[in-house]
CSV table of C-alpha atoms in Angstrom, one decimal:
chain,number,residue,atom,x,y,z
A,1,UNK,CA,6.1,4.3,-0.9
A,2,UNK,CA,3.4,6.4,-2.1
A,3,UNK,CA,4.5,6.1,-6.1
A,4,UNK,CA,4.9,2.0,-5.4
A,5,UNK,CA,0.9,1.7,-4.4
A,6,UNK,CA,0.2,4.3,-7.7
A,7,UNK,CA,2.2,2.3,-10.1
A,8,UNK,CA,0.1,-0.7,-9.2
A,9,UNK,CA,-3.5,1.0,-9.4
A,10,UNK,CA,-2.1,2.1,-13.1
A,11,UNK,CA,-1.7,-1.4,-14.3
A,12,UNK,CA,-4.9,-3.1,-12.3
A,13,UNK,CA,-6.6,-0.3,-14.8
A,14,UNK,CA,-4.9,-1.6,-17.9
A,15,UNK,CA,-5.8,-5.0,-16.9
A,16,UNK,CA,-9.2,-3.9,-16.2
A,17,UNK,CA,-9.4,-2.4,-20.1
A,18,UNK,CA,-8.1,-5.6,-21.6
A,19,UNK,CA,-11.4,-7.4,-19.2
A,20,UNK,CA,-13.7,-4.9,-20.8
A,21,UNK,CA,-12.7,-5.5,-24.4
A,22,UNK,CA,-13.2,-9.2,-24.1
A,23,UNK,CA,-17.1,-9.4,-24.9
A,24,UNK,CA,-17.3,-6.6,-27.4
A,25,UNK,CA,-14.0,-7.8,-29.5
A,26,UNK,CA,-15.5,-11.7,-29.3
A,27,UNK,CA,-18.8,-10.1,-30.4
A,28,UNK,CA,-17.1,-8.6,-33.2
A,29,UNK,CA,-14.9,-11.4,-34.4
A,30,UNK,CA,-17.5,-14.1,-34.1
A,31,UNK,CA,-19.8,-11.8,-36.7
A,32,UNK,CA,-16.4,-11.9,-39.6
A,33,UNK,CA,-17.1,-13.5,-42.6
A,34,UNK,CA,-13.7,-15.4,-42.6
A,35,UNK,CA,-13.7,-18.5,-41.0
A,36,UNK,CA,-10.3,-18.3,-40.0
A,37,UNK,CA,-10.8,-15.4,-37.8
A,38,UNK,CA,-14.1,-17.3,-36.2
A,39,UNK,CA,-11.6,-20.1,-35.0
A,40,UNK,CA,-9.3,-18.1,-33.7
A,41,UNK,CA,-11.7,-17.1,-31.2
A,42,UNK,CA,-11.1,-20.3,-29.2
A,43,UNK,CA,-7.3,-19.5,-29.0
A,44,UNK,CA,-7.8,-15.7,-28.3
A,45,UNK,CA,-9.9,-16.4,-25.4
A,46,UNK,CA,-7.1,-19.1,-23.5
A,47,UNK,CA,-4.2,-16.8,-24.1
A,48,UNK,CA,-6.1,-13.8,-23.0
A,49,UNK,CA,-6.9,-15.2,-20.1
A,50,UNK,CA,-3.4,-16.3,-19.7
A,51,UNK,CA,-1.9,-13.2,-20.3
A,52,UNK,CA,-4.5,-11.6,-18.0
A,53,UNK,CA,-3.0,-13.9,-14.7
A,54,UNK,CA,0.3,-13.8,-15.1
A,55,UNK,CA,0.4,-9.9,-15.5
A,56,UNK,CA,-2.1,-9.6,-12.9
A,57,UNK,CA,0.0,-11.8,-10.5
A,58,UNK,CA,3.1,-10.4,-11.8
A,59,UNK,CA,1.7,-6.9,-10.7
A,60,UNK,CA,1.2,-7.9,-7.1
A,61,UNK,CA,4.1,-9.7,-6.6
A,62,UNK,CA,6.5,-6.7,-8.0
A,63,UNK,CA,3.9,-4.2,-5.6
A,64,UNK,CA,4.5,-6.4,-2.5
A,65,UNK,CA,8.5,-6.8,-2.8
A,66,UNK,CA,8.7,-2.6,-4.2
A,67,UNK,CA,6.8,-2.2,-0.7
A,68,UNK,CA,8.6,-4.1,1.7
A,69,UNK,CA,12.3,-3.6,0.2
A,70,UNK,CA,11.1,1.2,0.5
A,71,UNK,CA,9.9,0.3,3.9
A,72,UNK,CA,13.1,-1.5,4.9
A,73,UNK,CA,15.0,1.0,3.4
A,74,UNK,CA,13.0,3.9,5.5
A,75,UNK,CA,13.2,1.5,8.4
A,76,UNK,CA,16.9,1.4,7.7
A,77,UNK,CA,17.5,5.2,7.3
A,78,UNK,CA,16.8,6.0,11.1
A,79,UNK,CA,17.6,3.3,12.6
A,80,UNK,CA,21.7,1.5,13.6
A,81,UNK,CA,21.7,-1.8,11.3
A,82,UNK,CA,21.0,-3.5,15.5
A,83,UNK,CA,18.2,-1.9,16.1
A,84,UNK,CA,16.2,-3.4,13.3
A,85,UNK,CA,14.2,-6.2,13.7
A,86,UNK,CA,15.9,-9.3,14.4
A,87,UNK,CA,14.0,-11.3,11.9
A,88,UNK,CA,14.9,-8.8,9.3
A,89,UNK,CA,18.8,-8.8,10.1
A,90,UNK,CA,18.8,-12.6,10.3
A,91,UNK,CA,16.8,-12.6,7.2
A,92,UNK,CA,19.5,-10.0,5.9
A,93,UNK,CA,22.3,-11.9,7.0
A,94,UNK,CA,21.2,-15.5,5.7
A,95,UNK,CA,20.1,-14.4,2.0
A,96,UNK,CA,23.1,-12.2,0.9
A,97,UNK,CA,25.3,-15.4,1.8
A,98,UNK,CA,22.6,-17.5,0.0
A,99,UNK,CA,23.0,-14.4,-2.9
A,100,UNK,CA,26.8,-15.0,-2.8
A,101,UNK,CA,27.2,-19.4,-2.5
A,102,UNK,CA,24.3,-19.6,-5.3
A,103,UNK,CA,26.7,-17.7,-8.4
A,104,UNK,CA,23.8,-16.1,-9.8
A,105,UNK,CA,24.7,-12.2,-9.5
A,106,UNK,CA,24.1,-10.5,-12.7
A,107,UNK,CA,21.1,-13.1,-13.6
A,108,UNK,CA,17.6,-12.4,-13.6
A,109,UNK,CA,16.7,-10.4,-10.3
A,110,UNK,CA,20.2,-9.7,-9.5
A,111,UNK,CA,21.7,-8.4,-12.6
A,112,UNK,CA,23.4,-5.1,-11.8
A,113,UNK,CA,24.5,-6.6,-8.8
A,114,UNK,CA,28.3,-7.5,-8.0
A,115,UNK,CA,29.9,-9.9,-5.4
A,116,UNK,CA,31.9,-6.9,-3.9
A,117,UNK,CA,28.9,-5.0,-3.4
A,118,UNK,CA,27.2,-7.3,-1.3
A,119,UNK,CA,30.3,-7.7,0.8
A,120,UNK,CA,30.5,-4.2,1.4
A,121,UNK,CA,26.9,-3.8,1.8
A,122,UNK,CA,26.9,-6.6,4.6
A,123,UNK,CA,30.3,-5.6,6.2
A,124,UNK,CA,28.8,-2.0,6.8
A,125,UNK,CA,25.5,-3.5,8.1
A,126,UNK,CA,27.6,-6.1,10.8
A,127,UNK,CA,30.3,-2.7,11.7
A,128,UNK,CA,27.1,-0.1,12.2
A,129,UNK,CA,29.1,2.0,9.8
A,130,UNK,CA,26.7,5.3,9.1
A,131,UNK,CA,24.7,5.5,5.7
A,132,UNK,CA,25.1,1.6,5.7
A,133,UNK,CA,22.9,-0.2,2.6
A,134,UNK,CA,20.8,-3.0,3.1
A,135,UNK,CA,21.1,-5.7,0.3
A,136,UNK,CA,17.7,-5.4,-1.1
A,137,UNK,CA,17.5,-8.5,-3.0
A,138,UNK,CA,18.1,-10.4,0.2
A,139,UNK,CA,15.2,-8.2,1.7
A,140,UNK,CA,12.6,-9.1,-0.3
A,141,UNK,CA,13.7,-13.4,-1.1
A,142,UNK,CA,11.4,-15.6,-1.0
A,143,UNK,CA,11.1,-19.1,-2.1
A,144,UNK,CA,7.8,-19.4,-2.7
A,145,UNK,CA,5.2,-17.6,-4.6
A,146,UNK,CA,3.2,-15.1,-2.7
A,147,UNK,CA,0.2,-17.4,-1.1
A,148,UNK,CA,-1.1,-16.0,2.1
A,149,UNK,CA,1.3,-16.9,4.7
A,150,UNK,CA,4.6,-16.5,2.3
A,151,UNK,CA,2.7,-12.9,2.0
A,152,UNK,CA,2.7,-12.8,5.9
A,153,UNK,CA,6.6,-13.9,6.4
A,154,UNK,CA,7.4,-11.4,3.9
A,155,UNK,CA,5.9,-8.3,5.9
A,156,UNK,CA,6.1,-9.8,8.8
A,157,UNK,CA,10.5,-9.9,8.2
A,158,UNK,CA,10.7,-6.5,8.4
A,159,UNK,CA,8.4,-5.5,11.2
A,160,UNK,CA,5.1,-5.3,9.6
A,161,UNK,CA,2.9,-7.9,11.7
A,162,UNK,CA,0.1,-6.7,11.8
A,163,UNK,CA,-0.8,-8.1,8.0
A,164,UNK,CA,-1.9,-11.3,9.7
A,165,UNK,CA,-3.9,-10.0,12.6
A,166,UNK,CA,-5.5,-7.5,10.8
A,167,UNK,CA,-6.1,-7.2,7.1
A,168,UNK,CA,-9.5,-8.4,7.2
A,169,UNK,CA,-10.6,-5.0,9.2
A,170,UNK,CA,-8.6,-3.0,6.1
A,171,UNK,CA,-11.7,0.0,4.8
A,172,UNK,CA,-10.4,-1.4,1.0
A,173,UNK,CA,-10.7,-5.1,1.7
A,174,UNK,CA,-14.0,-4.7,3.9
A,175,UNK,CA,-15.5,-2.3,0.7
A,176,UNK,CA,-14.4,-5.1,-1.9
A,177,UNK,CA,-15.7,-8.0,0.2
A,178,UNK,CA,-19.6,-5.9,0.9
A,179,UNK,CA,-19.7,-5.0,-3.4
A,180,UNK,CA,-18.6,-8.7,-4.0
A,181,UNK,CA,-20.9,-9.9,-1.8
A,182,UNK,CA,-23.7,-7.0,-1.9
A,183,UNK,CA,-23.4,-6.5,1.7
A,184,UNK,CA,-24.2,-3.4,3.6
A,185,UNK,CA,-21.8,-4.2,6.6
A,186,UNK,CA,-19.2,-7.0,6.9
A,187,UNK,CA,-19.2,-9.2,9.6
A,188,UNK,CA,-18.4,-7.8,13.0
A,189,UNK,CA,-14.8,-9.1,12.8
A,190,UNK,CA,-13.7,-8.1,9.2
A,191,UNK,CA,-13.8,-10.0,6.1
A,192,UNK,CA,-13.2,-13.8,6.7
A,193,UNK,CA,-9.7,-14.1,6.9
A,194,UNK,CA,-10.4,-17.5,4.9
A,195,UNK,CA,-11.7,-15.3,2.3
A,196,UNK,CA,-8.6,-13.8,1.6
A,197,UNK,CA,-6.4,-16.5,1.7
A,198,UNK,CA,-8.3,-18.7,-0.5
A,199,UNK,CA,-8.7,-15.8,-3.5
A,200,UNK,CA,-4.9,-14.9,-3.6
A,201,UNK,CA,-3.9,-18.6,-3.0
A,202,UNK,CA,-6.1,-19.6,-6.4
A,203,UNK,CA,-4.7,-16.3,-8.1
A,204,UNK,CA,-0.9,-18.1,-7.3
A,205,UNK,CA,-2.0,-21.7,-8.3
A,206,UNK,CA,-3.6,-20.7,-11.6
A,207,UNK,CA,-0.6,-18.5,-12.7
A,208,UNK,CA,1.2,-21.5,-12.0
A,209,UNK,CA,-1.1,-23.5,-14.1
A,210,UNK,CA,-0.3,-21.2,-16.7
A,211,UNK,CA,3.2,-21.3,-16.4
A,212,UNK,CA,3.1,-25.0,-16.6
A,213,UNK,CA,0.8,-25.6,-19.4
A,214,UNK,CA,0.9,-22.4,-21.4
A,215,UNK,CA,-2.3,-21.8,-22.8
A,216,UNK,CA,-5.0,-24.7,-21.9
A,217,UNK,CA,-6.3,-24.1,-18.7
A,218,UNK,CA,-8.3,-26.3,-16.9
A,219,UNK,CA,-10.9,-23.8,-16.5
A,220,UNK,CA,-11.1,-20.0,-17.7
A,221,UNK,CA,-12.6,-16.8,-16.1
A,222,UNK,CA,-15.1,-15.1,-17.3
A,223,UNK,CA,-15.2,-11.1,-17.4
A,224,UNK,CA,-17.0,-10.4,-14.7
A,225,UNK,CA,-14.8,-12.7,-12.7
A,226,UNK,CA,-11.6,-11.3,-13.9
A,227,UNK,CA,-13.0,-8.1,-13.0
A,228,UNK,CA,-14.0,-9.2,-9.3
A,229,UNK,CA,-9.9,-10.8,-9.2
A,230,UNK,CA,-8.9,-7.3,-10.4
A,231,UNK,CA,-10.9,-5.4,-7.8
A,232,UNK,CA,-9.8,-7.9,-4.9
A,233,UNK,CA,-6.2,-7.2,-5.8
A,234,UNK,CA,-6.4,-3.4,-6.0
A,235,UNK,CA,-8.2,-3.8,-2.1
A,236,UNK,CA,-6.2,-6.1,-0.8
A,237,UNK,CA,-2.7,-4.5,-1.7
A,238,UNK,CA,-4.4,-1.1,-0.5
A,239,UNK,CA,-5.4,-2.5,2.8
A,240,UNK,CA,-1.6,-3.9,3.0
A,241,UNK,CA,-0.6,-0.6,2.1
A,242,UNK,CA,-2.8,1.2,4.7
A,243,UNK,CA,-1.1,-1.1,7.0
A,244,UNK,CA,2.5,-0.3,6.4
A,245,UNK,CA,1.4,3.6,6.2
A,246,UNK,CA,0.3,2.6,9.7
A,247,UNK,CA,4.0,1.1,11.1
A,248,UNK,CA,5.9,4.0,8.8
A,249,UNK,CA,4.1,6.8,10.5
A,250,UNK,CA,4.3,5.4,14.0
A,251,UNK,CA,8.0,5.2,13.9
A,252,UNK,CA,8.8,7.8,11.9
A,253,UNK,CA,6.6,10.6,12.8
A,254,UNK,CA,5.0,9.7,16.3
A,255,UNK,CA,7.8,7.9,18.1
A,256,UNK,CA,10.3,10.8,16.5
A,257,UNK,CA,8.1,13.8,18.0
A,258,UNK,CA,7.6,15.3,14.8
A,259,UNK,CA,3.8,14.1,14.3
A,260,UNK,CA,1.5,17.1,16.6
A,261,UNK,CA,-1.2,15.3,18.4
A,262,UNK,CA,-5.0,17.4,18.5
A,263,UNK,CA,-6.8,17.3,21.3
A,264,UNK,CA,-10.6,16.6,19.8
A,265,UNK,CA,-13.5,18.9,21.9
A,266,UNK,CA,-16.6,17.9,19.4
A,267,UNK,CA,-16.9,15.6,16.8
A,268,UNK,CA,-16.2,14.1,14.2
A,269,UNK,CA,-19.1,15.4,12.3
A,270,UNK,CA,-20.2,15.2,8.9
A,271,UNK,CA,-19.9,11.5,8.4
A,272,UNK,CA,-16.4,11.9,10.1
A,273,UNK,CA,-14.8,14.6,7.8
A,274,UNK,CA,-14.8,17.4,10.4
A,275,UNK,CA,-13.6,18.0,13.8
A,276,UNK,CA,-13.4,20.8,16.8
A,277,UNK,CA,-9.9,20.7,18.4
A,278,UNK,CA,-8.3,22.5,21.4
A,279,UNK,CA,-6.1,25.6,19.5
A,280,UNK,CA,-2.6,24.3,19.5
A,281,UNK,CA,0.9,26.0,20.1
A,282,UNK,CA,1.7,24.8,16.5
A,283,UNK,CA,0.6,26.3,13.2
A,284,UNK,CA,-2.3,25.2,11.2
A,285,UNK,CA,-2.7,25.7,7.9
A,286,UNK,CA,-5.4,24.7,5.0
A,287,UNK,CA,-3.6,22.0,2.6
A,288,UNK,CA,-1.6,20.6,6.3
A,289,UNK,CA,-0.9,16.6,6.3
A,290,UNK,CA,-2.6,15.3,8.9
A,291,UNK,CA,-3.5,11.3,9.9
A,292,UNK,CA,-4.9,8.8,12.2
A,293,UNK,CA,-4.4,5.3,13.5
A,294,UNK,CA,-8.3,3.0,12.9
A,295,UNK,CA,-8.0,0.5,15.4
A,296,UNK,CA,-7.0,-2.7,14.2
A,297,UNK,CA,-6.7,-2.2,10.4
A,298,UNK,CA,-4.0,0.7,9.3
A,299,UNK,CA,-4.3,4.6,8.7
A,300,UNK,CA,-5.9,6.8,7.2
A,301,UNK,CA,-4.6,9.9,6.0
A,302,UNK,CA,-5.2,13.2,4.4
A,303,UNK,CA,-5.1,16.9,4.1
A,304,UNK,CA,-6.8,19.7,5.8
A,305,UNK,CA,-9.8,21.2,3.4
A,306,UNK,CA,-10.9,23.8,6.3
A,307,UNK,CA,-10.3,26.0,8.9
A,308,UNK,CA,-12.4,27.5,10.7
A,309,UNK,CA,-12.1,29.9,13.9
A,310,UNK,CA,-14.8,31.7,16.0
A,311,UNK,CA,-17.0,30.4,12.8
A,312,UNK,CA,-15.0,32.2,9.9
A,313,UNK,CA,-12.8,30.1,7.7
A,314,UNK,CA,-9.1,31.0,7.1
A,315,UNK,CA,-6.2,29.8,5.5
A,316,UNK,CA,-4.0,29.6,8.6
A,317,UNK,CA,-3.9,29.2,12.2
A,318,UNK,CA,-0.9,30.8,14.3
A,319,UNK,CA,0.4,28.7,17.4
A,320,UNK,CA,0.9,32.3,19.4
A,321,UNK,CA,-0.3,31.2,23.3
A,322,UNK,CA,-4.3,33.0,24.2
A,323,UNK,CA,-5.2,34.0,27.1
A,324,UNK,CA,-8.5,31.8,27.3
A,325,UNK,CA,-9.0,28.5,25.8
A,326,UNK,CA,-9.9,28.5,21.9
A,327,UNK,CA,-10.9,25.9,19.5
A,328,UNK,CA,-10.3,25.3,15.7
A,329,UNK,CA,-13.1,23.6,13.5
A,330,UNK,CA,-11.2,21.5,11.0
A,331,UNK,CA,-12.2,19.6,7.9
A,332,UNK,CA,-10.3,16.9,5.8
A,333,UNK,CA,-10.5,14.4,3.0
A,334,UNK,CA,-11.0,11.5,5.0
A,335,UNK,CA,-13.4,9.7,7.4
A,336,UNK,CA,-12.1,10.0,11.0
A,337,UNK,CA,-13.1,7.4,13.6
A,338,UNK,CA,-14.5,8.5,17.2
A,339,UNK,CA,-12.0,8.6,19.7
A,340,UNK,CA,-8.8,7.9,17.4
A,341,UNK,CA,-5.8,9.7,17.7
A,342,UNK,CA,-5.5,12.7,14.9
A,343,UNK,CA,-2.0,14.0,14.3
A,344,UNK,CA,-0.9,16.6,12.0
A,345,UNK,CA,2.9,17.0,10.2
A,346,UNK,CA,4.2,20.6,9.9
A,347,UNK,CA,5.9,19.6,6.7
A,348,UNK,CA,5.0,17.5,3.6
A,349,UNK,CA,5.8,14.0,3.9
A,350,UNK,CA,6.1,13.0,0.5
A,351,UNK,CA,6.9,9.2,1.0
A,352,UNK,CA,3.2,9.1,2.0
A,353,UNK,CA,1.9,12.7,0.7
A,354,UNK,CA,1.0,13.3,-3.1
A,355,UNK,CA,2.7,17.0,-3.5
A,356,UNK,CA,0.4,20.2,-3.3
A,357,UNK,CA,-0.4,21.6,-6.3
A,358,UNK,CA,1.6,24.7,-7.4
A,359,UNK,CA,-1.2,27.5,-6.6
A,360,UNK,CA,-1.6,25.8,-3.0
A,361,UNK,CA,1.8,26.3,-2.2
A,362,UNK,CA,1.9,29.9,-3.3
A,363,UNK,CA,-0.9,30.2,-0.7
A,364,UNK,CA,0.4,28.1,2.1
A,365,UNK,CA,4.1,30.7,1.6
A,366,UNK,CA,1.9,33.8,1.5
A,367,UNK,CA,0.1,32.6,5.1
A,368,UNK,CA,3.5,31.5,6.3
A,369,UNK,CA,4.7,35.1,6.1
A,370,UNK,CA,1.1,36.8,6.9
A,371,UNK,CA,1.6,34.6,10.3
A,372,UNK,CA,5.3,36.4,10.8
């Protein structure tokens, strides 16, 4: 999933460098001495800004269906085909016949895609045969462009509900809305939910516009306000992200017993970047995944920076059982919240994890068999 949020940043950036060359290329063509090049100005300006909402749209569209179709498939991978969420099999069920009856297999979204294959994929899924497939194009259907609540049923299809409840609480969304707004603090409750669905419902209605009348827009952004739709789209699927991150590691760390819960003794200090914790039975190490749960608006996740025992750093921390009561001073790359839950992995998750560098893992081997 992690490569899916990544690809998206990349092209918000891309569309942020177009934004930036706007005023300075203008500047330069309006100063040419051919007249011809003057009037194109005009043009240039309507099918930039064009160009600029239907990739921009196009971007979150492809992020959201990339990120619901790997969680379904993760989803999918530990769990029988019954034990998924019933709106998600029903969902399942009802589009790959809808796939089938509409003939339009190898067209458009579903080219590669043969009528046997979604038989087979189906028949598996109904017989709880092992390994079975989901039908990924019947995933992530939907009729409608992505507005807020066809954003909502999407997630919410395959066990992600927590997208309507709370996205306005996401640490992305509430940093966009206080710069936007030159804020210090959000409202008590989040950003307006309003808010949210009002900017991405205008993002979907002028890429329609666009669609529908090519290049003459009623009315045109300007820079800056591309640049605020940019950075409003870069936190909002990063708060939706966060969220998922949230479900993902709940079912398939924490509910699977392989996600080692801390027990916190002081802390967090250092605006919430470091921690004491009771010594546990289980190895620590510097460069360790570790994450928490912030109540009400998704994870946040990281890697150990730190260790620290009796007040001397080290690399590693061995789970071998003391005869008194010892803690570990830990520090990370993210800001924990008081009284949350902290877990750690004992291996790389890299779903969620960027990998360690190369000299990092020469040093996490070397403590592995130091600790031996």
């Amino acid at each position: 999933m992690r490569s899916i949020v990544d690809e998206l940043t990349n092209e918000l950036a891309e569309l942020q460098t177009l934004v930036n060359s706007i005023t300075p290329v203008n500047q330069l063509l309006a100063e040419h001495h051919d007249s011809l090049v003057r009037q194109y100005l005009t043009i240039r300006r309507r099918f930039d800004y064009a160009a600029f909402i239907v990739a921009t749209y196009a971007s979150f569209e492809k992020f959201a269906e990339n990120l619901v179709s790997a969680y379904a498939r993760l989803a999918a991978s530990i769990n029988k085909y019954k034990a998924l969420p019933e709106k998600l099999t029903r969902k399942h069920i009802k589009k790959s016949a809808e796939i089938l009856f509409r003939g339009r297999l190898g067209e458009g979204r579903y080219v590669g895609i043969q009528s046997i294959d979604v038989v087979k994929n189906l028949f598996n899924c109904l017989s709880e045969v092992p390994g079975y497939v989901l039908n990924e194009p019947a995933v992530v259907a939907h009729d409608l462009n992505l507005r807020y609540d066809e954003l909502v049923s999407l997630f919410s299809d395959v066990g992600i509900d927590q997208i309507r409840n709370f996205l306005q609480r996401g640490d992305n969304i509430v940093k966009w809305y206080c710069d936007s707004n030159n804020l210090e603090a959000p409202p008590g409750s989040g950003v307006p939910i309003d808010i949210i669905q009002k900017r991405l419902d205008d993002l979907v209605e002028r890429r329609n516009q666009v669609a529908h009348r090519g290049g003459n827009p009623d009315e045109i952004l300007g820079p800056s306000e591309m640049t605020d739709l940019v950075n409003f789209i870069d936190a909002l699927a990063k708060s939706i992200y966060a969220l998922t991150v949230e479900v993902y590691l709940r079912n398939h760390h924490v509910k699977q017993g392989s996600a080692i819960r801390l027990q916190l003794k002081e802390g967090p200090y250092k605006n919430g970047t470091v921690v004491v914790v009771q010594r546990p039975m289980q190895t620590l190490y510097v460069g360790q995944p570790l994450f928490t749960f912030v109540d009400g608006s998704g994870a946040r996740w990281g890697r150990i920076l730190e260790l620290q025992v009796n007040n001397a750093s080290t690399d590693t921390v061995d789970g071998t059982p003391t005869t008194k009561e010892e803690t570990v001073g830990i520090s990370f790359n993210f800001k924990y919240p008081r009284s949350a839950e902290l877990f750690v992995l004992n291996a790389d998750d890299d779903v969620i994890w960027s990998p360690l560098p190369s000299s990092q893992k020469i040093e996490r081997k070397n403590a592995e068999i130091g600790a031996v």
